[in-house]
XYZ file of C-alpha atoms in Angstrom:
666
model
C 27.797 13.611 -21.785
C 31.012 15.555 -21.275
C 33.211 15.165 -18.242
C 33.168 18.954 -17.752
C 31.343 21.861 -19.213
C 34.183 24.347 -18.807
C 34.703 24.855 -22.539
C 31.031 24.756 -23.468
C 30.391 28.380 -24.151
C 28.363 30.002 -26.819
C 31.351 30.549 -29.091
C 33.795 27.738 -28.231
C 33.696 24.303 -29.907
C 32.777 21.229 -27.869
C 32.188 17.544 -28.520
C 28.744 15.985 -28.237
C 27.419 12.429 -28.672
C 24.389 12.531 -30.947
C 23.921 8.736 -31.248
C 24.697 6.566 -28.266
C 25.884 2.978 -28.789
C 23.357 0.226 -28.226
C 23.740 -0.920 -24.643
C 22.612 -4.518 -24.916
C 22.582 -7.241 -27.519
C 26.157 -6.799 -28.786
C 28.639 -9.561 -28.033
C 32.290 -8.999 -27.201
C 34.423 -11.403 -29.228
C 37.605 -13.259 -28.357
C 40.635 -13.016 -30.639
C 40.346 -16.654 -31.706
C 36.874 -16.040 -33.132
C 38.011 -13.760 -35.912
C 36.520 -10.412 -36.909
C 33.038 -9.395 -35.847
C 30.145 -9.632 -38.270
C 28.743 -6.117 -38.224
C 29.839 -3.196 -36.115
C 28.524 -1.895 -32.841
C 25.028 -0.515 -33.605
C 23.592 2.739 -32.401
C 20.893 3.006 -29.772
C 18.202 3.800 -32.355
C 19.299 1.143 -34.823
C 16.542 -1.020 -36.285
C 16.478 -4.006 -38.591
C 15.762 -2.006 -41.743
C 17.338 1.243 -40.625
C 20.850 0.845 -39.302
C 22.536 3.473 -37.182
C 25.897 3.648 -35.428
C 27.567 5.631 -32.634
C 27.986 9.210 -33.777
C 29.568 12.373 -32.387
C 29.448 16.019 -33.427
C 31.780 18.944 -32.839
C 29.539 21.879 -32.090
C 30.499 25.464 -32.922
C 33.216 24.273 -35.282
C 33.637 23.678 -38.995
C 36.919 22.268 -40.244
C 39.431 19.462 -39.978
C 39.598 17.559 -36.684
C 40.807 14.246 -35.311
C 38.630 12.028 -33.122
C 40.094 9.307 -30.883
C 37.889 6.551 -29.447
C 39.018 4.500 -26.440
C 37.392 1.953 -24.161
C 37.024 2.918 -20.501
C 35.537 1.279 -17.427
C 31.987 1.739 -16.194
C 33.028 3.226 -12.870
C 32.678 6.590 -11.198
C 36.278 7.448 -12.037
C 36.860 6.210 -15.565
C 39.977 4.138 -16.238
C 41.250 2.701 -19.473
C 39.744 -0.701 -20.088
C 41.692 -3.830 -20.999
C 39.379 -4.702 -23.890
C 40.305 -3.433 -27.352
C 38.462 -1.710 -30.149
C 38.860 -3.487 -33.488
C 37.824 -2.601 -37.008
C 38.762 -0.098 -39.665
C 41.042 2.711 -38.471
C 41.645 0.822 -35.198
C 45.138 0.052 -33.921
C 46.433 -1.152 -30.558
C 42.960 -1.108 -29.077
C 41.981 2.445 -30.015
C 40.284 4.002 -33.028
C 41.562 7.181 -34.690
C 39.690 8.894 -37.502
C 39.725 12.356 -39.052
C 36.726 14.599 -39.438
C 36.651 16.281 -42.835
C 36.169 20.068 -43.062
C 32.830 19.779 -44.828
C 31.430 17.513 -42.099
C 30.323 18.528 -38.641
C 29.681 14.976 -37.367
C 31.259 11.562 -37.745
C 29.904 8.029 -37.192
C 31.713 4.783 -36.398
C 30.064 1.949 -38.360
C 32.719 -0.732 -38.015
C 33.618 -0.819 -34.344
C 34.049 -4.178 -32.668
C 35.088 -5.020 -29.124
C 37.794 -7.612 -28.536
C 37.455 -9.446 -25.222
C 40.741 -9.922 -23.388
C 41.191 -12.996 -21.226
C 41.421 -12.509 -17.506
C 45.041 -13.627 -17.269
C 46.096 -11.011 -19.853
C 44.336 -8.060 -18.230
C 47.374 -6.760 -16.324
C 49.767 -6.820 -19.287
C 47.191 -5.313 -21.632
C 46.505 -2.484 -19.204
C 50.204 -1.728 -18.889
C 50.637 -1.587 -22.674
C 47.470 0.478 -23.061
C 48.586 2.993 -20.450
C 52.065 3.339 -21.933
C 50.650 3.898 -25.416
C 48.187 6.492 -24.121
C 50.995 8.457 -22.473
C 53.122 8.212 -25.584
C 50.371 9.393 -27.896
C 49.096 12.027 -25.492
C 45.584 10.610 -25.354
C 45.518 10.292 -21.589
C 44.590 13.890 -20.883
C 41.275 14.489 -19.180
C 40.952 10.983 -17.770
C 42.179 9.388 -14.590
C 44.789 6.808 -15.543
C 46.688 4.496 -13.249
C 49.188 6.764 -11.465
C 51.636 3.925 -11.041
C 52.322 0.666 -12.754
C 52.061 -1.088 -9.368
C 48.353 -0.317 -9.201
C 47.650 -2.295 -12.357
C 47.363 -5.583 -10.450
C 44.624 -4.147 -8.265
C 42.809 -2.654 -11.227
C 42.967 -5.966 -13.053
C 41.285 -7.776 -10.180
C 38.498 -5.214 -9.847
C 37.832 -4.645 -13.539
C 34.429 -5.696 -14.818
C 35.066 -7.447 -18.114
C 31.379 -7.575 -19.034
C 30.857 -3.847 -19.552
C 32.734 -1.001 -21.248
C 32.114 2.592 -22.316
C 33.314 4.534 -25.330
C 35.343 7.652 -24.628
C 35.475 10.127 -27.530
C 38.196 12.789 -27.570
C 38.475 15.424 -30.316
C 41.680 17.246 -31.276
C 41.664 20.417 -33.368
C 44.660 21.507 -35.494
C 47.035 24.128 -34.115
C 49.006 26.761 -36.025
C 51.673 24.185 -36.868
C 49.147 21.763 -38.329
C 49.400 19.299 -35.480
C 46.312 18.082 -33.632
C 47.135 19.404 -30.183
C 44.069 21.432 -29.234
C 42.109 18.937 -27.174
C 38.407 19.277 -26.479
C 36.900 17.769 -23.366
C 36.231 14.057 -23.892
C 32.718 12.669 -23.711
C 31.859 9.175 -22.470
C 29.026 7.054 -23.772
C 26.447 4.970 -21.968
C 27.649 1.534 -20.809
C 27.833 -1.299 -23.350
C 27.166 -4.753 -21.911
C 28.508 -7.973 -23.323
C 25.469 -9.957 -24.434
C 27.128 -13.136 -23.175
C 27.620 -11.732 -19.697
C 25.162 -12.995 -17.065
C 24.116 -9.509 -16.010
C 23.825 -8.105 -19.510
C 20.622 -9.733 -20.730
C 17.401 -7.813 -21.056
C 15.125 -8.464 -18.126
C 11.782 -9.937 -19.075
C 8.899 -11.516 -17.189
C 7.632 -14.405 -19.281
C 4.904 -15.821 -17.059
C 3.511 -15.759 -13.514
C 1.228 -18.373 -12.017
C -0.835 -15.699 -10.263
C -1.450 -12.026 -10.946
C -3.472 -11.147 -7.856
C -3.108 -11.556 -4.125
C -4.245 -10.439 -0.696
C -3.106 -7.127 0.814
C -1.475 -9.026 3.675
C 1.106 -10.472 1.264
C 3.007 -13.664 1.891
C 1.441 -15.531 -1.029
C 3.775 -17.650 -3.112
C 4.212 -16.769 -6.793
C 6.088 -18.733 -9.442
C 7.662 -16.410 -12.013
C 9.323 -17.484 -15.260
C 11.802 -15.055 -16.784
C 14.719 -14.653 -19.133
C 18.156 -15.380 -17.716
C 18.931 -13.640 -14.409
C 21.651 -13.818 -11.764
C 20.393 -15.184 -8.453
C 22.442 -12.696 -6.393
C 21.647 -9.698 -8.571
C 17.888 -9.706 -9.054
C 14.853 -8.308 -7.268
C 11.097 -8.543 -7.816
C 9.800 -5.019 -7.436
C 6.186 -4.073 -6.704
C 5.262 -0.441 -7.092
C 2.383 1.969 -7.496
C 2.433 5.427 -9.016
C 0.100 8.220 -9.995
C 0.338 11.573 -11.693
C 2.554 12.862 -8.867
C 5.056 10.018 -9.159
C 5.915 6.940 -7.124
C 3.500 6.368 -4.214
C 4.513 2.905 -2.998
C 7.319 0.423 -3.522
C 8.106 -2.973 -2.012
C 10.016 -6.085 -2.999
C 9.109 -9.747 -3.179
C 10.596 -11.961 -0.492
C 12.959 -14.662 -1.731
C 16.543 -15.809 -1.327
C 19.137 -16.757 -3.967
C 18.196 -20.388 -3.421
C 14.714 -19.591 -4.728
C 16.106 -18.687 -8.167
C 16.044 -21.859 -10.231
C 18.501 -22.286 -13.104
C 18.447 -18.518 -13.728
C 15.029 -18.774 -15.397
C 12.504 -19.083 -12.561
C 11.940 -17.257 -9.286
C 9.692 -18.386 -6.443
C 8.889 -15.434 -4.200
C 6.309 -14.256 -1.691
C 4.323 -11.117 -2.318
C 4.975 -8.101 -0.066
C 2.341 -6.450 2.103
C 0.424 -3.655 0.434
C 0.662 -0.207 2.001
C -3.019 -0.220 3.045
C -4.137 -3.388 4.842
C -7.667 -1.963 5.206
C -8.213 -1.846 1.471
C -11.936 -1.892 0.637
C -11.789 -2.688 -3.059
C -9.241 -4.267 -5.420
C -6.440 -2.010 -6.566
C -3.946 -2.481 -9.369
C -0.188 -2.086 -8.984
C 2.779 -3.152 -11.096
C 5.416 -5.830 -10.725
C 8.749 -5.946 -12.549
C 12.219 -7.440 -12.341
C 15.021 -5.150 -11.195
C 18.743 -5.804 -11.408
C 20.614 -4.604 -8.330
C 23.924 -3.859 -10.026
C 22.694 -1.381 -12.626
C 19.052 -0.754 -11.608
C 17.929 -2.119 -14.955
C 14.238 -3.061 -14.928
C 11.927 -5.181 -17.029
C 8.672 -4.118 -18.588
C 6.145 -3.898 -15.736
C 3.230 -6.297 -15.503
C -0.062 -5.573 -13.699
C -0.780 -7.139 -10.324
C -3.993 -6.758 -8.334
C -4.238 -6.557 -4.567
C -7.559 -7.732 -3.098
C -9.017 -6.737 0.282
C -8.239 -9.020 3.174
C -10.701 -11.887 3.571
C -11.183 -12.157 7.313
C -13.921 -14.784 7.222
C -12.435 -17.320 4.810
C -14.534 -20.153 6.209
C -17.688 -17.951 6.167
C -18.432 -18.628 9.827
C -18.940 -14.968 10.729
C -21.244 -14.409 7.761
C -23.440 -17.279 8.844
C -23.496 -16.065 12.439
C -24.790 -12.695 11.264
C -27.679 -14.285 9.425
C -31.097 -13.109 10.705
C -32.801 -15.878 12.669
C -36.615 -16.323 12.821
C -38.535 -15.515 15.999
C -40.136 -18.205 18.105
C -43.561 -16.846 17.148
C -42.837 -17.766 13.538
C -43.341 -21.425 14.441
C -47.117 -21.164 14.822
C -48.205 -24.215 12.898
C -49.098 -22.275 9.737
C -46.696 -24.135 7.489
C -43.135 -25.356 7.520
C -39.826 -23.906 6.578
C -39.535 -25.809 3.375
C -38.390 -22.656 1.616
C -35.334 -22.422 3.876
C -34.112 -25.959 3.703
C -33.242 -28.453 1.037
C -34.504 -31.475 2.964
C -37.889 -32.487 4.400
C -40.442 -29.828 5.229
C -42.960 -27.904 3.222
C -46.593 -27.063 3.119
C -48.814 -27.276 6.144
C -51.613 -29.768 6.781
C -55.048 -29.648 8.272
C -53.992 -31.411 11.423
C -50.858 -29.353 12.112
C -48.519 -32.205 12.937
C -48.372 -32.342 16.710
C -45.868 -30.972 19.177
C -42.442 -30.311 17.781
C -43.466 -30.966 14.216
C -43.167 -27.313 13.239
C -46.500 -27.431 11.457
C -44.904 -28.553 8.255
C -46.311 -32.002 7.794
C -43.777 -33.391 10.270
C -41.512 -34.513 7.475
C -43.788 -37.317 6.330
C -42.701 -38.825 3.025
C -45.609 -39.645 0.755
C -45.313 -42.337 -1.860
C -46.937 -42.337 -5.297
C -50.678 -42.273 -4.983
C -50.588 -41.003 -1.404
C -51.536 -37.445 -2.355
C -54.907 -36.022 -3.274
C -55.955 -34.779 -6.618
C -57.708 -37.659 -8.316
C -55.448 -40.451 -7.084
C -57.102 -43.889 -6.973
C -58.243 -45.398 -3.690
C -55.706 -47.591 -1.925
C -56.405 -51.221 -1.186
C -55.685 -52.256 2.421
C -55.430 -55.978 3.222
C -55.250 -57.279 6.803
C -55.888 -60.637 8.481
C -58.649 -60.827 11.064
C -57.398 -62.589 14.173
C -60.781 -63.119 15.789
C -64.453 -62.878 15.055
C -65.723 -59.377 15.613
C -68.592 -57.475 14.159
C -67.790 -54.668 11.862
C -69.322 -51.379 12.660
C -70.278 -48.620 10.352
C -67.922 -47.287 7.738
C -67.008 -44.425 10.013
C -65.118 -46.916 12.185
C -62.576 -47.145 9.391
C -62.975 -43.865 7.562
C -63.945 -40.394 8.682
C -64.073 -38.749 5.288
C -66.636 -38.702 2.536
C -66.027 -42.337 1.490
C -67.407 -45.391 3.241
C -65.611 -48.720 3.699
C -67.125 -51.828 2.189
C -66.216 -55.048 4.015
C -65.719 -58.049 1.806
C -65.053 -60.671 4.454
C -65.072 -60.677 8.247
C -64.714 -64.318 9.199
C -61.796 -65.271 11.505
C -58.572 -66.275 9.704
C -59.732 -64.957 6.368
C -58.443 -62.012 4.467
C -60.370 -58.800 4.930
C -60.017 -56.290 2.173
C -61.084 -52.670 2.440
C -60.579 -49.659 0.255
C -59.345 -46.432 1.901
C -59.009 -43.073 0.194
C -55.627 -41.183 0.174
C -56.887 -38.709 2.773
C -57.414 -41.549 5.179
C -53.908 -42.910 4.636
C -52.325 -39.479 5.164
C -54.401 -38.778 8.244
C -53.490 -42.106 9.765
C -49.819 -41.401 9.322
C -50.083 -37.900 10.738
C -51.909 -39.187 13.757
C -49.105 -41.699 14.301
C -46.497 -38.950 14.067
C -48.449 -36.757 16.456
C -48.686 -39.578 18.969
C -44.933 -40.128 18.850
C -44.271 -36.394 19.219
C -46.609 -36.192 22.178
C -44.942 -39.179 23.800
C -41.517 -37.548 23.277
C -42.830 -34.346 24.866
C -44.080 -36.271 27.893
C -40.687 -37.972 28.320
C -38.890 -34.621 28.031
C -41.200 -33.067 30.623
C -40.519 -35.908 33.045
C -36.735 -36.272 32.525
C -35.631 -32.872 31.222
C -33.540 -34.711 28.618
C -33.825 -32.807 25.327
C -32.765 -35.894 23.418
C -36.313 -37.242 23.811
C -37.547 -34.300 21.739
C -34.825 -34.751 19.133
C -35.195 -38.478 18.604
C -38.491 -38.247 16.655
C -36.880 -35.549 14.492
C -33.879 -37.681 13.576
C -35.041 -38.110 9.988
C -34.949 -34.319 9.579
C -31.311 -34.114 10.615
C -30.189 -34.409 7.006
C -32.030 -31.217 6.016
C -29.655 -28.515 4.741
C -30.045 -24.768 4.401
C -28.979 -22.634 1.449
C -25.320 -22.984 2.508
C -25.508 -26.746 2.794
C -25.376 -26.607 6.597
C -27.317 -29.131 8.651
C -28.684 -28.439 12.111
C -25.466 -29.837 13.521
C -23.389 -27.399 11.441
C -25.523 -24.490 12.633
C -25.206 -25.537 16.263
C -21.414 -25.352 15.936
C -21.470 -22.083 13.990
C -23.591 -20.389 16.663
C -21.571 -21.916 19.532
C -24.536 -23.844 20.940
C -22.422 -26.470 22.658
C -25.288 -28.139 24.552
C -27.325 -28.464 21.370
C -24.333 -29.904 19.513
C -23.702 -32.418 22.274
C -27.346 -33.527 22.356
C -27.607 -33.783 18.581
C -24.370 -35.728 18.376
C -25.537 -38.214 21.002
C -28.845 -38.765 19.225
C -27.181 -39.152 15.836
C -24.582 -41.558 17.163
C -27.372 -43.982 18.053
C -28.808 -44.026 14.536
C -27.646 -47.002 12.467
C -26.485 -46.260 8.959
C -26.760 -42.485 9.335
C -23.869 -40.245 8.235
C -25.267 -36.946 9.484
C -22.285 -36.504 11.796
C -20.020 -36.378 8.754
C -22.221 -34.488 6.304
C -20.401 -31.692 4.465
C -21.729 -28.258 3.623
C -21.101 -26.337 0.396
C -17.554 -25.525 1.524
C -16.951 -29.223 2.101
C -16.773 -28.698 5.859
C -17.999 -31.218 8.395
C -19.282 -30.095 11.816
C -15.934 -31.221 13.266
C -14.050 -28.940 10.864
C -16.158 -25.988 12.013
C -15.649 -26.856 15.676
C -11.875 -26.779 15.146
C -11.956 -23.583 13.067
C -13.981 -21.794 15.764
C -11.806 -23.356 18.503
C -14.702 -24.988 20.385
C -13.010 -27.814 22.251
C -16.146 -29.135 23.945
C -18.051 -29.321 20.674
C -15.126 -31.054 18.984
C -14.900 -33.527 21.856
C -18.609 -34.337 21.639
C -18.396 -34.923 17.901
C -15.334 -37.155 18.142
C -16.884 -39.212 20.956
C -20.067 -39.565 18.913
C -18.057 -41.092 16.092
C -17.255 -38.175 13.775
C -14.729 -39.237 11.141
C -11.470 -37.365 11.851
C -9.943 -38.464 8.536
C -12.350 -36.441 6.383
C -10.859 -33.402 4.654
C -12.271 -30.101 3.438
C -11.987 -28.540 -0.013
C -8.274 -27.873 0.562
C -7.512 -31.388 1.749
C -7.262 -30.271 5.380
C -8.343 -32.641 8.123
C -9.350 -31.340 11.542
C -5.715 -31.690 12.638
C -4.469 -29.658 9.654
C -6.943 -26.897 10.507
C -5.883 -26.898 14.148
C -2.174 -26.592 13.308
C -2.847 -23.486 11.200
C -3.887 -21.626 14.351
C -1.141 -19.890 16.283
C -2.818 -20.842 19.551
C -1.894 -24.494 19.898
C -4.480 -25.638 22.442
C -6.698 -27.369 19.896
C -3.807 -29.468 18.549
C -2.967 -30.962 21.929
C -6.675 -31.494 22.555
C -7.156 -33.471 19.333
C -3.978 -35.490 19.768
C -5.450 -37.113 22.876
C -7.394 -39.319 20.476
C -5.469 -42.185 18.927
C -7.188 -41.901 15.556
C -6.001 -38.284 15.278
C -2.394 -39.173 16.116
C -2.331 -41.450 13.082
C -2.923 -38.394 10.844
C 0.121 -36.393 11.968
C 2.130 -37.112 8.810
C -0.798 -36.943 6.370
C -0.331 -34.185 3.712
C -3.080 -31.859 2.552
C -3.737 -30.837 -1.053
C -0.884 -28.305 -0.958
C 1.504 -31.046 0.166
C 1.967 -29.836 3.753
C 1.603 -32.115 6.759
C 0.724 -30.924 10.253
C 4.359 -30.251 11.246
C 4.857 -28.002 8.230
C 1.667 -26.048 8.944
C 2.597 -25.560 12.594
C 5.940 -24.061 11.546
C 4.317 -21.775 8.972
C 1.828 -20.631 11.621
C 4.731 -19.959 14.017
C 2.961 -22.081 16.631
C 5.563 -23.293 19.099
C 2.965 -25.045 21.260
C 1.527 -27.008 18.324
C 5.007 -27.962 17.162
C 5.893 -29.391 20.560
C 2.655 -31.371 20.765
C 3.194 -32.835 17.299
C 6.800 -33.794 17.997
C 5.879 -35.425 21.293
C 3.126 -37.356 19.499
C 5.636 -38.817 17.078
C 5.539 -36.371 14.191
C 8.156 -37.362 11.622
C 10.587 -34.460 11.176
C 11.966 -36.073 8.024
C 8.674 -35.784 6.123
C 9.115 -33.441 3.149
C 6.423 -31.167 1.794
C 5.541 -32.103 -1.740
C 6.146 -28.883 -3.647
C 9.866 -28.341 -2.946
C 10.883 -31.253 -0.742
C 11.451 -29.095 2.329
C 11.199 -30.534 5.824
C 9.670 -28.624 8.705
C 13.227 -27.698 9.682
C 13.845 -26.204 6.230
C 10.720 -24.073 6.667
C 11.720 -22.942 10.152
C 15.136 -21.956 8.814
C 13.627 -20.000 5.931
C 11.526 -18.099 8.462
C 14.706 -17.386 10.455
C 12.811 -18.564 13.533
C 15.344 -19.423 16.212
C 12.787 -20.596 18.796
C 11.308 -23.158 16.406
C 14.768 -24.405 15.459
C 15.775 -24.810 19.102
C 12.560 -26.774 19.646
C 13.616 -29.170 16.915
C 17.062 -29.523 18.452
C 15.660 -30.332 21.850
C 13.390 -33.030 20.428
C 15.079 -34.757 17.489
C 18.454 -36.153 16.510
C 20.804 -34.861 13.784
C 19.293 -36.752 10.836
C 16.917 -34.046 9.548
C 19.817 -31.601 9.253
C 21.223 -33.667 6.430
C 18.002 -34.094 4.478
C 18.124 -32.079 1.269
C 15.224 -30.474 -0.542
C 14.446 -31.096 -4.206
C 17.078 -28.405 -4.922
C 19.691 -30.370 -2.938
C 19.769 -27.771 -0.166
C 20.522 -28.463 3.477
C 19.096 -26.232 6.175
C 22.550 -24.687 6.712
C 22.575 -23.590 3.051
C 19.267 -21.806 3.538
C 20.454 -20.232 6.788
C 23.511 -18.670 5.180
C 21.519 -17.247 2.247
C 18.744 -15.565 4.185
C 18.222 -11.982 2.944
C 17.023 -10.712 6.322
C 19.972 -10.036 8.614
C 18.003 -8.950 11.673
C 19.094 -12.097 13.528
C 22.604 -12.122 12.145
C 24.127 -11.743 15.593
C 22.265 -14.853 16.723
C 23.057 -17.097 13.791
C 26.630 -18.043 14.514
C 26.110 -18.970 18.180
C 22.844 -20.679 17.276
C 24.554 -22.775 14.620
C 27.137 -23.777 17.207
C 24.369 -24.806 19.582
C 22.742 -26.807 16.785
C 25.739 -29.045 16.308
C 26.626 -29.237 20.001
C 23.128 -30.437 20.838
C 23.467 -33.132 18.221
C 26.895 -34.337 19.261
C 28.814 -32.666 16.413
């Protein structure tokens, strides 16, 4: 606590602070407000147990005089312009005597009087003159010349002070001339000052994120200064700090001093295998003050967000598994199931060929079914076996021409008749395939099975895309496009993905083309509100975007926002896809469209990313109007540019800004 330790020996007296002043929560008062209510509390002061700043003269018992002055919170302490007020205070300083029976003294009634900025110079001059006159300037660096006061006044921080205690012991003449080394307290911050409040995280909208970082977090906090605050992530163990990083945001992302929108930093290990917990806290740049840390969890990177790779790794059955001994009803949600006596014909898979049986069509005690037909000509009826091959026999009630003939057939007969019909159609399809080589002939009889879904909700068309079977996808799409009233082309799986979504995600242009030509609905969105065009613009390789934009119905979706409020232009900028951005702009993408969370245009986003190439692309394509669109925070792109925290492109910014306006005729 002392400026020097030269006099601190085992037998010499020295001054020591035994109770520091409370650093925060005490307000400096102006002269017009009157006296303070309650003195400056001590650091350990509590509601029911008050304490105050206190010093002790060690190795000494007797009369002494203690002088308290306010000094600056700088490396080289200077007298401060603010004044101490209260009992035993005069002209900005406090003087009190330590009685012989006491070894320590406290200061319960100290207040701090805030001087106005215009009076700083005069107050400093008076304070310095008085200190020289009284001899209290020893041991502290004071302004060497009056001329320097103007400079000190401009640089002085009026929101923070320190207490300097100096003790004087009596000499042989009774005067207090034996000075002990002064000691200086911890800084005391004005509670009304912007940078003096206690830092506190009130709420965060997410407390976990991916190791790759870049995820947006909304943080509510007590009052902070936008230019003097950081969001610190750190990890420690028994050996100390092991990792530290800071959230990415600019001063413009601090809203009204009470909210910060930042992006999480990358974790130190991108190959993390299991979730790990770190801490996040606010940190003030000016004094390194920090808030109470809050836990934050980093999760391993999810490579296969759309679960395509997982599905590709799924074990597929062998061809020998399709041996007519029963269907795959256990694998699929749709038609299929137990086997039948007749198998089901070629291509049926042995699973009953997907025949739907109505009530009473199954065995197990069901009543016989009455069949009524009209006889067109006279013909003799043969034996019952002409109409039934099972245990029952048909009884003919009438066989005259033009009259109704009624016969009773058992359920087995009805089922067998249907299976025979299915088998005949399958055989005919097989013959056509053998003659033409067109696989669509085999698929057409199976069209009613196209709606079957596996445990992931994927249809056969989904699986064809997932496993990159382009020919199968093309054939299926052509067959399905000919079916009236069928929506198999647009069926969604459990992740709300259509086959077209998967074709775009896996960047299969031919499959996407086949689906679009077959009539796939390009306006359908997935669980995140992304259409096929949104998904394509999130890929850095822009080939799929240009491919989709060849279709007029896709061009109409360029300005459509997804659930997060981003349209295709915004997503292309965030993906840093220059090729996609050009294709969208050429196709008429509206650069004035604002994303719905903060009102930023694509140009705002490109500026935040400090991406010169994207900005130049805008300049070469559009006119000046988007430069003057403001976000919800009333910010132009130039405002964002000048507040970027990353200065790696600083040498490019000024000439680039000049080019911006020159290209737009400014």
